[in-house]
XYZ file of C-alpha atoms in Angstrom:
733
model
C 0.000 0.000 0.000
C 2.828 2.341 0.895
C 4.527 1.517 -2.375
C 1.305 2.276 -4.283
C 0.933 5.636 -2.603
C 4.590 6.397 -3.349
C 4.078 5.514 -7.007
C 0.961 7.685 -7.258
C 2.711 10.571 -5.527
C 5.465 10.307 -8.104
C 3.092 11.632 -10.742
C 2.601 14.874 -8.806
C 2.953 17.725 -9.280
C 1.633 17.343 -12.807
C 4.073 18.610 -15.422
C 2.306 17.771 -18.681
C 0.605 20.967 -20.019
C -2.261 18.892 -21.426
C -3.181 17.459 -18.026
C -2.636 20.794 -16.296
C -5.076 22.458 -18.650
C -7.545 19.584 -18.262
C -7.490 19.874 -14.453
C -8.001 23.636 -14.580
C -10.882 23.304 -17.042
C -12.448 20.688 -14.761
C -12.332 23.174 -11.880
C -13.795 25.935 -14.044
C -16.587 23.552 -15.091
C -17.524 21.912 -11.804
C -16.829 24.671 -9.239
C -19.910 26.720 -10.253
C -22.053 23.563 -10.347
C -20.985 22.213 -6.946
C -20.851 25.508 -5.074
C -24.055 26.678 -6.753
C -25.903 23.805 -5.085
C -24.397 24.899 -1.763
C -25.490 28.516 -2.455
C -21.876 29.669 -2.269
C -20.551 32.122 -4.885
C -18.539 30.221 -7.455
C -15.690 32.721 -7.107
C -15.041 31.263 -3.634
C -15.089 27.815 -5.210
C -12.368 28.800 -7.671
C -10.142 30.162 -4.889
C -10.699 27.158 -2.603
C -10.005 24.777 -5.477
C -6.739 26.595 -6.097
C -5.812 26.122 -2.431
C -6.468 22.389 -2.675
C -4.520 21.675 -5.863
C -1.673 24.119 -5.163
C 1.742 23.421 -3.684
C 0.454 24.423 -0.220
C -2.360 21.866 -0.537
C -2.215 18.484 -2.297
C 0.598 19.691 -4.575
C -1.199 18.527 -7.714
C -0.130 21.547 -9.767
C 2.683 24.033 -9.218
C 1.950 27.723 -9.734
C 4.378 28.170 -12.587
C 4.833 30.956 -15.148
C 1.698 29.898 -17.052
C -0.496 30.662 -14.023
C 1.279 33.955 -13.520
C 0.687 34.835 -17.166
C -2.984 33.824 -17.290
C -3.588 35.209 -13.803
C -2.170 38.590 -14.757
C -4.312 38.605 -17.889
C -7.363 37.712 -15.787
C -6.793 40.600 -13.401
C -6.336 43.028 -16.285
C -9.463 41.572 -17.864
C -11.552 42.281 -14.758
C -10.557 45.938 -14.725
C -10.912 46.225 -18.503
C -14.462 44.792 -18.480
C -15.343 47.110 -15.595
C -14.421 50.068 -17.779
C -16.092 48.628 -20.884
C -19.418 47.851 -19.183
C -19.691 51.148 -17.328
C -22.621 53.341 -18.300
C -20.690 56.509 -19.131
C -23.789 58.693 -18.965
C -24.565 57.378 -15.494
C -20.900 57.630 -14.480
C -20.723 61.296 -15.472
C -23.834 62.024 -13.438
C -22.373 60.209 -10.400
C -18.692 61.052 -10.740
C -18.832 63.228 -7.623
C -20.135 60.261 -5.632
C -17.343 58.097 -7.067
C -14.777 60.692 -5.997
C -16.268 60.813 -2.483
C -16.274 57.028 -2.191
C -12.746 56.775 -3.598
C -11.268 59.417 -1.297
C -13.044 58.030 1.758
C -11.950 54.525 0.744
C -8.352 55.691 0.964
C -8.418 58.179 3.859
C -10.510 56.179 6.377
C -8.520 52.897 6.141
C -5.212 54.781 6.080
C -6.028 56.877 9.165
C -7.539 54.084 11.238
C -5.014 51.540 10.018
C -2.008 53.726 10.808
C -3.289 54.373 14.332
C -3.934 50.680 15.045
C -0.663 49.509 13.465
C 1.331 52.039 15.497
C -0.376 51.522 18.857
C -1.369 47.865 18.788
C 1.227 46.244 16.537
C 4.023 48.682 17.568
C 5.147 49.317 13.977
C 7.338 52.230 12.985
C 5.921 55.002 10.811
C 6.782 53.650 7.339
C 5.817 49.970 7.983
C 2.607 51.159 9.659
C 1.699 53.199 6.595
C 2.524 50.353 4.205
C 0.356 47.866 6.098
C -2.422 50.473 6.346
C -2.294 50.896 2.571
C -3.242 47.202 2.310
C -6.481 48.098 4.067
C -7.093 50.984 1.651
C -6.549 49.198 -1.659
C -9.102 46.829 -3.152
C -9.622 44.822 -6.334
C -12.880 44.124 -8.157
C -12.644 40.374 -7.707
C -16.429 40.146 -7.246
C -17.221 42.164 -10.357
C -18.160 39.044 -12.412
C -21.001 38.465 -9.923
C -22.722 41.779 -10.633
C -22.122 41.232 -14.340
C -23.804 37.828 -14.153
C -26.863 39.326 -12.438
C -27.092 42.111 -15.030
C -26.312 44.808 -12.449
C -23.159 46.115 -14.132
C -24.843 49.358 -15.220
C -26.272 50.221 -11.806
C -25.064 53.555 -10.433
C -23.671 51.910 -7.291
C -21.497 49.677 -9.494
C -20.299 52.656 -11.546
C -19.466 54.488 -8.334
C -17.560 51.470 -6.994
C -15.601 51.007 -10.211
C -14.646 54.677 -10.356
C -13.715 54.626 -6.675
C -11.507 51.579 -7.254
C -9.418 53.479 -9.771
C -9.070 56.433 -7.382
C -8.230 54.339 -4.325
C -5.735 52.070 -6.060
C -4.109 55.046 -7.766
C -3.597 56.801 -4.427
C -2.336 53.581 -2.854
C 0.191 52.997 -5.617
C 1.315 56.619 -5.465
C 1.905 56.194 -1.730
C 3.752 52.939 -2.382
C 6.013 54.660 -4.912
C 6.782 57.493 -2.481
C 7.535 55.194 0.482
C 9.554 52.851 -1.690
C 11.513 55.788 -3.076
C 12.650 56.695 0.442
C 14.867 53.609 0.462
C 16.321 54.094 -3.024
C 19.406 56.037 -4.064
C 19.545 59.708 -3.269
C 19.561 60.626 -6.948
C 15.937 59.596 -7.083
C 15.246 63.021 -5.676
C 12.613 64.273 -3.303
C 10.375 65.089 -6.264
C 10.025 61.455 -7.298
C 6.333 61.437 -6.558
C 5.767 64.659 -8.495
C 7.524 63.238 -11.554
C 5.361 60.116 -11.241
C 2.206 62.250 -11.248
C 3.388 64.070 -14.366
C 4.148 60.817 -16.203
C 0.799 59.275 -15.319
C -1.052 62.452 -16.356
C 0.751 62.575 -19.718
C 0.077 58.894 -20.400
C -3.593 59.273 -19.443
C -3.957 62.217 -21.811
C -2.331 60.253 -24.658
C -4.634 57.272 -24.110
C -7.742 59.470 -23.976
C -6.770 61.373 -27.135
C -5.318 58.677 -29.389
C -6.976 55.372 -28.432
C -10.523 56.356 -29.543
C -9.207 57.722 -32.839
C -7.184 54.593 -33.545
C -10.130 52.407 -32.568
C -12.583 54.307 -34.760
C -10.178 54.060 -37.713
C -9.760 50.313 -37.220
C -13.470 49.490 -36.826
C -14.345 51.406 -39.993
C -11.953 49.350 -42.072
C -12.162 45.885 -40.544
C -15.420 44.150 -39.659
C -14.008 40.677 -38.980
C -14.941 39.673 -35.429
C -11.635 37.916 -34.690
C -9.568 40.894 -35.844
C -11.686 43.286 -33.767
C -11.302 41.102 -30.662
C -7.514 40.876 -31.041
C -7.309 44.619 -31.658
C -9.262 45.516 -28.509
C -7.238 43.056 -26.437
C -4.043 44.515 -27.858
C -5.109 48.024 -26.896
C -5.786 46.806 -23.357
C -2.299 45.308 -23.012
C -0.693 48.350 -24.614
C -2.314 50.677 -22.095
C -1.460 48.351 -19.202
C 2.148 47.993 -20.361
C 2.626 51.734 -20.762
C 1.199 52.290 -17.288
C 3.740 49.869 -15.837
C 6.555 51.638 -17.682
C 5.707 54.955 -16.001
C 5.695 53.271 -12.587
C 2.044 52.360 -11.892
C 0.236 49.026 -11.908
C -1.121 47.687 -15.206
C -4.650 47.354 -13.807
C -5.041 51.139 -13.999
C -4.019 51.111 -17.655
C -6.468 48.301 -18.423
C -9.280 50.192 -16.703
C -8.404 53.378 -18.597
C -8.404 51.497 -21.921
C -11.841 50.107 -21.104
C -13.164 53.590 -20.396
C -11.889 55.209 -23.587
C -12.984 52.295 -25.817
C -16.350 52.072 -24.051
C -18.483 53.773 -26.704
C -16.778 51.940 -29.585
C -17.949 48.589 -28.201
C -21.705 48.811 -27.457
C -22.948 46.695 -24.595
C -25.250 44.717 -26.937
C -22.663 44.135 -29.675
C -21.143 40.842 -30.790
C -17.678 42.065 -29.823
C -18.780 42.829 -26.260
C -20.367 39.388 -26.032
C -17.095 37.797 -27.150
C -15.042 39.837 -24.690
C -17.228 38.799 -21.761
C -17.387 35.177 -22.883
C -13.637 34.622 -23.198
C -12.856 36.524 -19.999
C -15.444 34.773 -17.826
C -14.751 31.354 -19.337
C -10.951 31.331 -19.190
C -8.835 34.272 -18.038
C -10.729 35.378 -14.920
C -11.106 31.799 -13.535
C -7.359 31.287 -14.103
C -6.702 34.386 -12.020
C -8.960 33.208 -9.186
C -7.425 29.715 -9.141
C -3.957 31.270 -9.131
C -4.895 33.410 -6.114
C -5.970 30.276 -4.272
C -2.691 28.501 -5.088
C -0.755 31.241 -3.290
C -2.612 30.706 0.001
C -1.018 28.455 2.626
C -3.298 27.211 5.393
C -0.356 26.924 7.788
C -0.324 30.728 7.912
C -3.350 30.508 10.204
C -1.373 28.377 12.669
C 1.957 30.200 12.736
C 1.930 31.179 16.393
C 0.126 33.796 18.444
C 1.942 36.756 16.885
C 1.001 35.640 13.367
C -2.602 35.063 14.455
C -2.743 38.477 16.167
C -1.384 40.178 13.045
C -3.831 38.315 10.823
C -6.824 39.179 13.044
C -5.865 42.864 13.102
C -5.374 42.988 9.330
C -8.653 41.218 8.543
C -10.738 43.205 11.039
C -9.310 46.531 9.908
C -9.698 45.666 6.217
C -13.349 44.654 6.610
C -14.444 47.283 9.156
C -12.839 50.289 7.446
C -14.456 49.470 4.104
C -17.845 49.111 5.791
C -17.401 52.504 7.452
C -16.434 53.961 4.081
C -19.535 52.546 2.386
C -21.743 53.747 5.269
C -20.330 57.286 5.148
C -20.761 57.406 1.362
C -24.354 56.226 1.663
C -25.187 58.932 4.183
C -23.355 61.731 2.374
C -24.741 60.841 -1.059
C -28.218 59.782 0.127
C -28.127 56.290 -1.313
C -30.144 53.210 -0.429
C -29.108 50.359 1.874
C -28.940 47.947 -1.081
C -26.578 50.284 -2.912
C -24.427 50.532 0.200
C -24.236 46.746 0.443
C -23.231 46.423 -3.194
C -20.551 49.105 -2.875
C -19.252 47.466 0.297
C -19.147 44.036 -1.336
C -17.251 45.257 -4.387
C -14.730 47.269 -2.345
C -13.914 44.629 0.285
C -11.878 42.118 -1.739
C -8.108 42.470 -2.061
C -5.716 40.977 -4.582
C -3.149 42.663 -6.802
C -2.480 45.977 -5.073
C -2.366 44.380 -1.601
C 0.106 41.751 -2.750
C 2.174 44.429 -4.501
C 2.453 46.426 -1.260
C 3.490 43.332 0.711
C 6.109 42.313 -1.862
C 7.597 45.816 -2.103
C 7.870 46.043 1.683
C 9.322 42.536 1.887
C 11.947 43.239 -0.787
C 13.236 46.400 0.953
C 16.283 45.350 2.995
C 17.193 47.526 5.964
C 20.833 48.252 6.994
C 20.695 45.517 9.666
C 19.763 42.929 7.006
C 16.096 42.571 8.015
C 13.085 43.121 5.769
C 11.012 46.271 6.097
C 7.924 44.036 6.201
C 8.626 40.595 7.587
C 7.561 37.204 6.348
C 4.585 37.226 8.720
C 3.178 40.321 6.956
C 3.600 38.678 3.564
C 1.788 35.545 4.736
C -0.833 37.685 6.445
C -1.429 39.574 3.198
C -2.018 36.302 1.340
C -4.480 35.129 4.006
C -6.108 38.573 3.907
C -6.712 38.098 0.166
C -8.568 34.819 0.805
C -10.770 36.073 3.642
C -11.699 39.375 2.022
C -12.478 37.655 -1.281
C -14.825 35.261 0.544
C -16.564 38.110 2.399
C -16.751 40.219 -0.757
C -18.231 37.394 -2.817
C -20.933 36.582 -0.267
C -21.946 40.220 0.285
C -21.912 41.037 -3.439
C -23.900 37.902 -4.299
C -26.624 38.746 -1.791
C -26.769 42.426 -2.694
C -26.879 41.691 -6.445
C -29.617 39.106 -6.019
C -31.645 41.451 -3.823
C -31.350 44.315 -6.323
C -32.194 42.040 -9.254
C -35.323 40.768 -7.493
C -36.317 44.333 -6.625
C -35.969 45.338 -10.280
C -38.162 42.429 -11.337
C -40.834 43.345 -8.781
C -40.878 47.041 -9.663
C -40.598 46.596 -13.430
C -43.628 47.544 -15.451
C -45.615 44.497 -16.587
C -45.008 43.538 -20.192
C -47.870 44.062 -22.554
C -49.317 41.185 -24.536
C -48.314 42.850 -27.796
C -44.630 43.168 -26.910
C -42.157 44.718 -29.273
C -41.222 42.557 -32.261
C -38.739 43.722 -34.879
C -38.829 42.433 -38.468
C -35.885 42.885 -40.849
C -36.062 42.216 -44.567
C -32.927 40.357 -45.715
C -32.169 40.478 -49.417
C -28.677 41.959 -49.781
C -25.521 40.653 -48.038
C -24.007 44.145 -48.135
C -26.767 45.584 -45.913
C -27.458 42.481 -43.853
C -25.197 43.244 -40.881
C -26.313 46.868 -40.538
C -29.974 45.769 -40.414
C -29.197 43.191 -37.728
C -27.138 45.743 -35.794
C -29.993 48.255 -35.773
C -32.443 45.572 -34.660
C -30.105 44.659 -31.783
C -29.833 48.311 -30.748
C -33.559 49.126 -30.643
C -35.091 45.829 -29.512
C -36.272 45.065 -25.993
C -33.203 43.414 -24.464
C -35.307 41.555 -21.888
C -36.508 39.235 -24.647
C -34.080 37.121 -26.636
C -36.400 36.009 -29.458
C -38.209 39.182 -30.508
C -36.378 39.740 -33.817
C -37.470 38.090 -37.071
C -35.603 38.046 -40.371
C -37.517 37.396 -43.589
C -36.276 36.675 -47.083
C -38.890 36.978 -49.805
C -38.462 34.973 -53.003
C -40.358 36.483 -55.908
C -42.059 33.764 -57.968
C -42.637 36.042 -60.937
C -39.657 34.474 -62.720
C -39.976 30.696 -62.475
C -36.546 30.097 -64.002
C -34.645 31.731 -61.102
C -36.853 30.735 -58.173
C -34.695 27.803 -57.033
C -31.489 29.838 -57.182
C -33.082 32.782 -55.351
C -34.410 30.448 -52.656
C -30.950 28.944 -52.027
C -29.394 32.389 -51.950
C -32.078 33.647 -49.553
C -31.473 30.770 -47.132
C -27.778 31.599 -47.120
C -28.587 35.233 -46.293
C -30.831 34.135 -43.428
C -28.080 31.893 -42.040
C -25.655 34.805 -42.149
C -28.173 37.018 -40.328
C -28.774 34.369 -37.655
C -25.034 33.996 -37.124
C -24.574 37.761 -36.796
C -27.423 37.956 -34.258
C -26.198 35.000 -32.190
C -22.971 36.846 -31.468
C -25.023 39.379 -29.486
C -26.695 36.690 -27.410
C -29.924 37.019 -29.387
C -31.942 34.300 -31.072
C -33.048 35.343 -34.552
C -36.156 33.740 -35.985
C -35.834 33.255 -39.740
C -38.681 33.130 -42.255
C -38.378 32.304 -45.944
C -41.456 32.798 -48.096
C -42.594 33.010 -51.704
C -44.622 35.945 -52.933
C -45.543 37.738 -56.129
C -43.264 40.627 -55.113
C -40.972 41.541 -52.217
C -43.191 44.261 -50.764
C -46.224 41.980 -50.523
C -44.160 39.248 -48.909
C -42.801 41.640 -46.261
C -46.296 43.000 -45.534
C -47.800 39.539 -45.056
C -44.897 38.409 -42.873
C -45.159 41.534 -40.719
C -48.847 40.891 -40.112
C -48.387 37.167 -39.469
C -45.527 37.734 -36.998
C -47.277 40.745 -35.406
C -44.183 42.879 -35.982
C -44.245 46.333 -34.412
C -41.169 47.688 -36.242
C -40.012 46.854 -39.767
C -36.407 47.592 -40.786
C -35.492 47.813 -44.467
C -32.341 48.711 -46.372
C -32.383 51.765 -48.611
C -32.016 50.569 -52.173
C -28.849 51.355 -54.158
C -29.705 52.800 -57.553
C -28.324 50.829 -60.482
C -29.856 52.822 -63.354
C -31.147 56.352 -63.829
C -34.712 55.056 -63.964
C -34.280 53.121 -60.724
C -35.544 54.418 -57.363
C -33.812 54.527 -54.002
C -37.037 53.242 -52.495
C -36.583 49.985 -54.408
C -39.566 47.674 -54.096
C -41.005 49.656 -51.161
C -43.248 52.210 -52.811
C -45.884 54.529 -51.444
C -48.415 51.713 -51.778
C -46.254 49.585 -49.475
C -46.358 52.193 -46.712
C -50.100 52.690 -47.087
C -50.703 48.962 -46.524
C -48.414 48.719 -43.489
C -49.342 50.847 -40.480
C -46.547 49.880 -38.105
C -43.263 51.756 -37.709
C -41.052 51.419 -40.794
C -37.344 52.242 -40.733
C -35.322 52.495 -43.949
C -31.549 52.709 -43.477
C -28.316 53.084 -45.400
C -25.084 52.829 -43.389
C -21.706 53.877 -44.756
C -19.831 52.851 -41.610
C -20.460 50.670 -38.520
C -22.810 52.011 -35.860
C -20.145 51.989 -33.146
C -17.970 54.483 -35.068
C -20.689 57.156 -35.332
C -19.965 60.384 -33.489
C -23.291 62.186 -33.821
C -26.924 61.557 -34.699
C -28.741 64.391 -36.476
C -32.538 64.140 -36.455
C -34.752 66.244 -38.732
C -38.315 66.424 -37.393
C -41.124 67.932 -39.519
C -43.716 70.317 -38.038
C -46.612 68.635 -36.202
C -44.676 65.356 -35.916
C -45.699 65.203 -32.243
C -49.263 64.509 -33.317
C -48.343 61.207 -34.967
C -49.412 58.218 -32.820
C -45.930 56.664 -33.091
C -43.970 59.821 -32.230
C -43.009 58.674 -28.741
C -42.034 55.237 -30.010
C -39.549 56.296 -32.664
C -38.165 58.997 -30.372
C -37.433 56.353 -27.743
C -35.721 54.215 -30.381
C -33.473 57.103 -31.413
C -32.599 57.899 -27.801
C -31.894 54.240 -27.104
C -29.482 54.060 -30.043
C -27.784 57.261 -28.912
C -27.461 56.082 -25.321
C -26.035 52.700 -26.350
C -23.515 54.266 -28.727
C -22.757 57.235 -26.466
C -23.480 59.669 -29.329
C -24.485 63.294 -29.276
C -28.025 63.710 -30.653
C -29.042 66.957 -32.389
C -32.762 67.446 -33.030
C -33.843 70.023 -35.621
C -37.523 70.893 -35.284
C -40.029 73.688 -34.848
C -40.532 75.515 -31.574
C -43.823 73.722 -30.875
C -42.400 70.271 -31.595
C -39.304 71.005 -29.510
C -41.446 71.197 -26.354
C -42.489 67.584 -26.739
C -39.054 66.416 -27.870
C -37.649 67.859 -24.650
C -40.390 66.143 -22.661
C -39.398 62.691 -23.943
C -35.678 63.388 -23.662
C -35.989 64.445 -20.028
C -38.116 61.419 -19.254
C -35.405 59.135 -20.684
C -32.676 60.902 -18.699
C -30.423 61.574 -21.685
C -30.641 65.353 -21.791
C -26.925 65.999 -21.231
C -26.069 64.702 -24.721
C -29.055 66.146 -26.581
C -29.254 69.489 -28.363
C -32.471 70.862 -29.813
C -32.122 73.433 -32.597
C -34.918 75.346 -34.260
C -36.020 74.464 -37.801
C -39.343 76.166 -38.416
C -39.952 74.854 -41.923
C -39.124 71.629 -43.729
C -37.729 73.808 -46.497
C -34.679 74.272 -44.254
C -33.998 70.525 -44.317
C -31.452 70.753 -47.165
C -29.422 73.278 -45.184
C -28.466 70.521 -42.749
C -26.149 69.061 -45.383
C -23.598 71.745 -44.509
C -23.331 70.532 -40.895
C -23.599 66.751 -41.387
C -20.229 64.983 -41.686
C -19.242 61.548 -42.919
C -19.233 60.080 -39.391
C -22.759 61.299 -38.592
C -26.099 59.539 -38.946
C -28.894 61.648 -40.426
C -32.392 60.550 -39.406
C -35.355 62.057 -41.259
C -38.749 61.609 -39.607
C -41.322 61.283 -42.386
C -45.025 60.486 -42.544
C -47.390 58.520 -44.717
C -49.909 60.292 -46.987
C -52.834 61.374 -44.846
C -50.705 61.642 -41.720
C -50.881 64.730 -39.531
C -47.306 65.769 -40.364
C -47.324 64.619 -44.007
C -45.653 66.862 -46.590
C -45.506 66.339 -50.375
C -41.685 66.411 -50.222
C -41.717 63.068 -48.402
C -42.481 61.296 -51.682
C -38.991 62.198 -52.935
C -37.223 61.826 -49.583
C -35.023 58.754 -50.450
C -33.784 60.459 -53.615
C -33.194 63.745 -51.740
C -31.099 61.946 -49.131
C -29.032 60.246 -51.818
C -28.438 63.530 -53.640
C -27.720 65.912 -50.748
C -26.554 63.549 -47.974
C -24.715 60.899 -49.950
C -21.557 61.288 -47.856
C -23.107 60.127 -44.589
C -25.257 57.339 -43.198
C -28.984 58.018 -43.460
C -32.224 56.706 -42.021
C -35.893 57.400 -42.723
C -38.489 56.722 -40.039
C -42.193 56.381 -40.816
C -44.006 56.536 -37.449
C -46.356 53.878 -36.169
C -49.981 54.677 -37.015
C -51.666 52.172 -34.698
C -50.085 53.117 -31.389
C -50.910 55.782 -28.840
C -49.846 59.417 -29.254
C -46.986 60.789 -27.235
C -48.071 61.313 -23.607
C -49.681 64.704 -23.293
C -49.831 65.319 -27.047
C -53.175 65.632 -28.742
C -53.955 64.237 -32.170
C -56.720 65.821 -34.210
C -59.374 63.403 -33.013
C -57.972 62.430 -29.599
C -58.881 63.768 -26.124
C -56.227 65.596 -24.168
C -54.772 63.857 -21.084
C -52.771 65.747 -18.520
C -50.897 64.735 -15.441
C -52.937 65.554 -12.332
C -49.996 67.451 -10.821
C -48.852 70.985 -11.731
C -51.240 71.223 -14.675
C -52.151 74.462 -16.404
C -54.999 73.636 -18.804
C -55.963 75.536 -21.910
C -57.455 79.016 -21.529
C -61.059 78.926 -20.443
C -60.989 75.258 -19.406
C -61.478 74.264 -15.784
C -59.135 71.659 -14.266
C -62.101 69.309 -13.772
C -62.753 69.290 -17.499
C -59.188 68.272 -18.357
C -59.209 64.817 -19.951
C -62.362 65.376 -21.953
C -61.306 68.455 -23.899
C -61.061 68.148 -27.647
C -58.636 69.921 -29.944
C -59.743 73.532 -30.143
C -58.407 76.762 -31.537
C -57.704 77.933 -27.968
C -55.480 74.881 -27.406
C -53.580 75.593 -30.594
C -52.760 79.079 -29.375
C -51.719 77.929 -25.904
C -48.180 78.420 -24.685
C -46.642 74.948 -24.806
C -44.150 75.838 -22.093
C -46.994 75.999 -19.597
C -47.847 72.321 -19.905
C -46.515 69.478 -17.790
C -47.763 66.685 -19.993
C -47.965 62.985 -19.403
C -50.462 60.213 -19.887
C -52.390 60.595 -16.658
């Protein structure tokens, strides 16, 4: 038996890369399954599994250079995804809260930690400050949890992510200053000032050049693999440059994520690929590697080691809770938000280990280390305990917030949004799918339908057209699957394309139909293609016709031309919300050009959507001024023209020639035509010619001569037309 055990032990630690990778993949596969049944966050499972298989456990695998490589990539990936997934609009609105949380997260642990380390542990000034900086720093180890629950765009998460950058930056600055005290004298007393200058210059270069390089690349290369490698390369470039100037690479990765944020929409295929690879491989490797560093014997290293460990853990956990509590009170946030911020800011990893290693590697004149071996072991144990606490708190807070969102969400209507795209040209296929992904209801994964219509007017080419159409549908389904969306495909035969699209839209109960603007081949051809005026008259749902000259994520501005009286169209609110949703997802500026009366209702919807900081409304009293917009629309803009069907309230004769006008005067930019829904409800508070007026019961100033009791039953009158629109606070009451 002893001989058998000796023979088995001879195979360990495993050296074969194939078996090493197999064991790690087994942990990545089964840890979430096993610990999920125990209601324990799978992040803890990864760390505990690393402890078991590591050299301090069963010695199955040694933490060699491959784990250091993949672990470093995983840590950079966490910070990079945190920057990529951040809602920049929400972050700008809450940047003051992030600054408060970040400064408190550094000052409170440093002050309390220095006092305790000096009085209780009897440390000198510099070691006391170094150990206190371990309490101040934190790493977003638990960030994948909030991402899994769909809470990544919550304001408390944005605040925590921004605070992490501030806290770690201050910690690393302090580490550089304290470490510089023990270097050669020629380092100079202004070492820290020079470090600030270098970091500021690098940050400015990344902010200025990275978006321009990214926009140039995405316009020229649409291959998903090339885009993924490019984005990953930019992340490593930023991280490497940050290390060159003397800071940790995690700050560079986070900065790269921030500046590339708007080039990679949250619903895009590229973002889906980034999250998939990171959560499936690199981040688990990092967590397992953290576990392999932890030695259980640290917990039994004598009373002094235990005392040090207890002090470090208590101070690290308590100071971060005090920080979250103070931030909640100062910024008037909820208890759930406080819990989520506390959970995200409790875990330690890279920065804490960096502080311990720097202090350990500083040799004093008497030959001793500035921070002894017990501090290094205590830091490793601190990483384990804080990661466990952080994971549990973050898991509970994320689940509680997700359940609260589900309970408070508005009930879905029976006629939920369904988007239909007409697929007939491989050159426009991906832009149609991209627009559908941007405007659809993201809560549903199967609300987009693609149809290919085979015209049976020419019997000789029917079979070839059918095969070609099926190939187009497969390409569309593949493009949609990259965004985590299931695309329903429909292939049908019809006398003509327009009739086939109309019948499919009615059968599938589509609420929005997206078409590609036709490319003229001859002088007699029309940019409307098969979709004539008769087509629009037979289809009363929202119709969007689009021609894109560049990918959506490279657009810098959306220019919207709105005709007079457009607010009286039943689908006005719907298409406005679609435009705002596209702008918010892409992070674009949106410029509305409309009449003074229409602008009142545009502002109403914009304010309700909370996107007013990136919206400008400019006066355009007459549609005759539409052509003048060509002087201000550039190649990287999207021009959206709101039109109307014949008989509509805002219909103008010029709309019949709108596709040709766009091709002639706006041929250098991407264009879109929107025909509003005719079967929906009018914009809240806006009155169509035959609709009653509904006002909010609060702060209402009704039309002249109308009592407040009569509001809700008043028809459209001449007095209402003359009313001052600025006096109304309008909403569907």
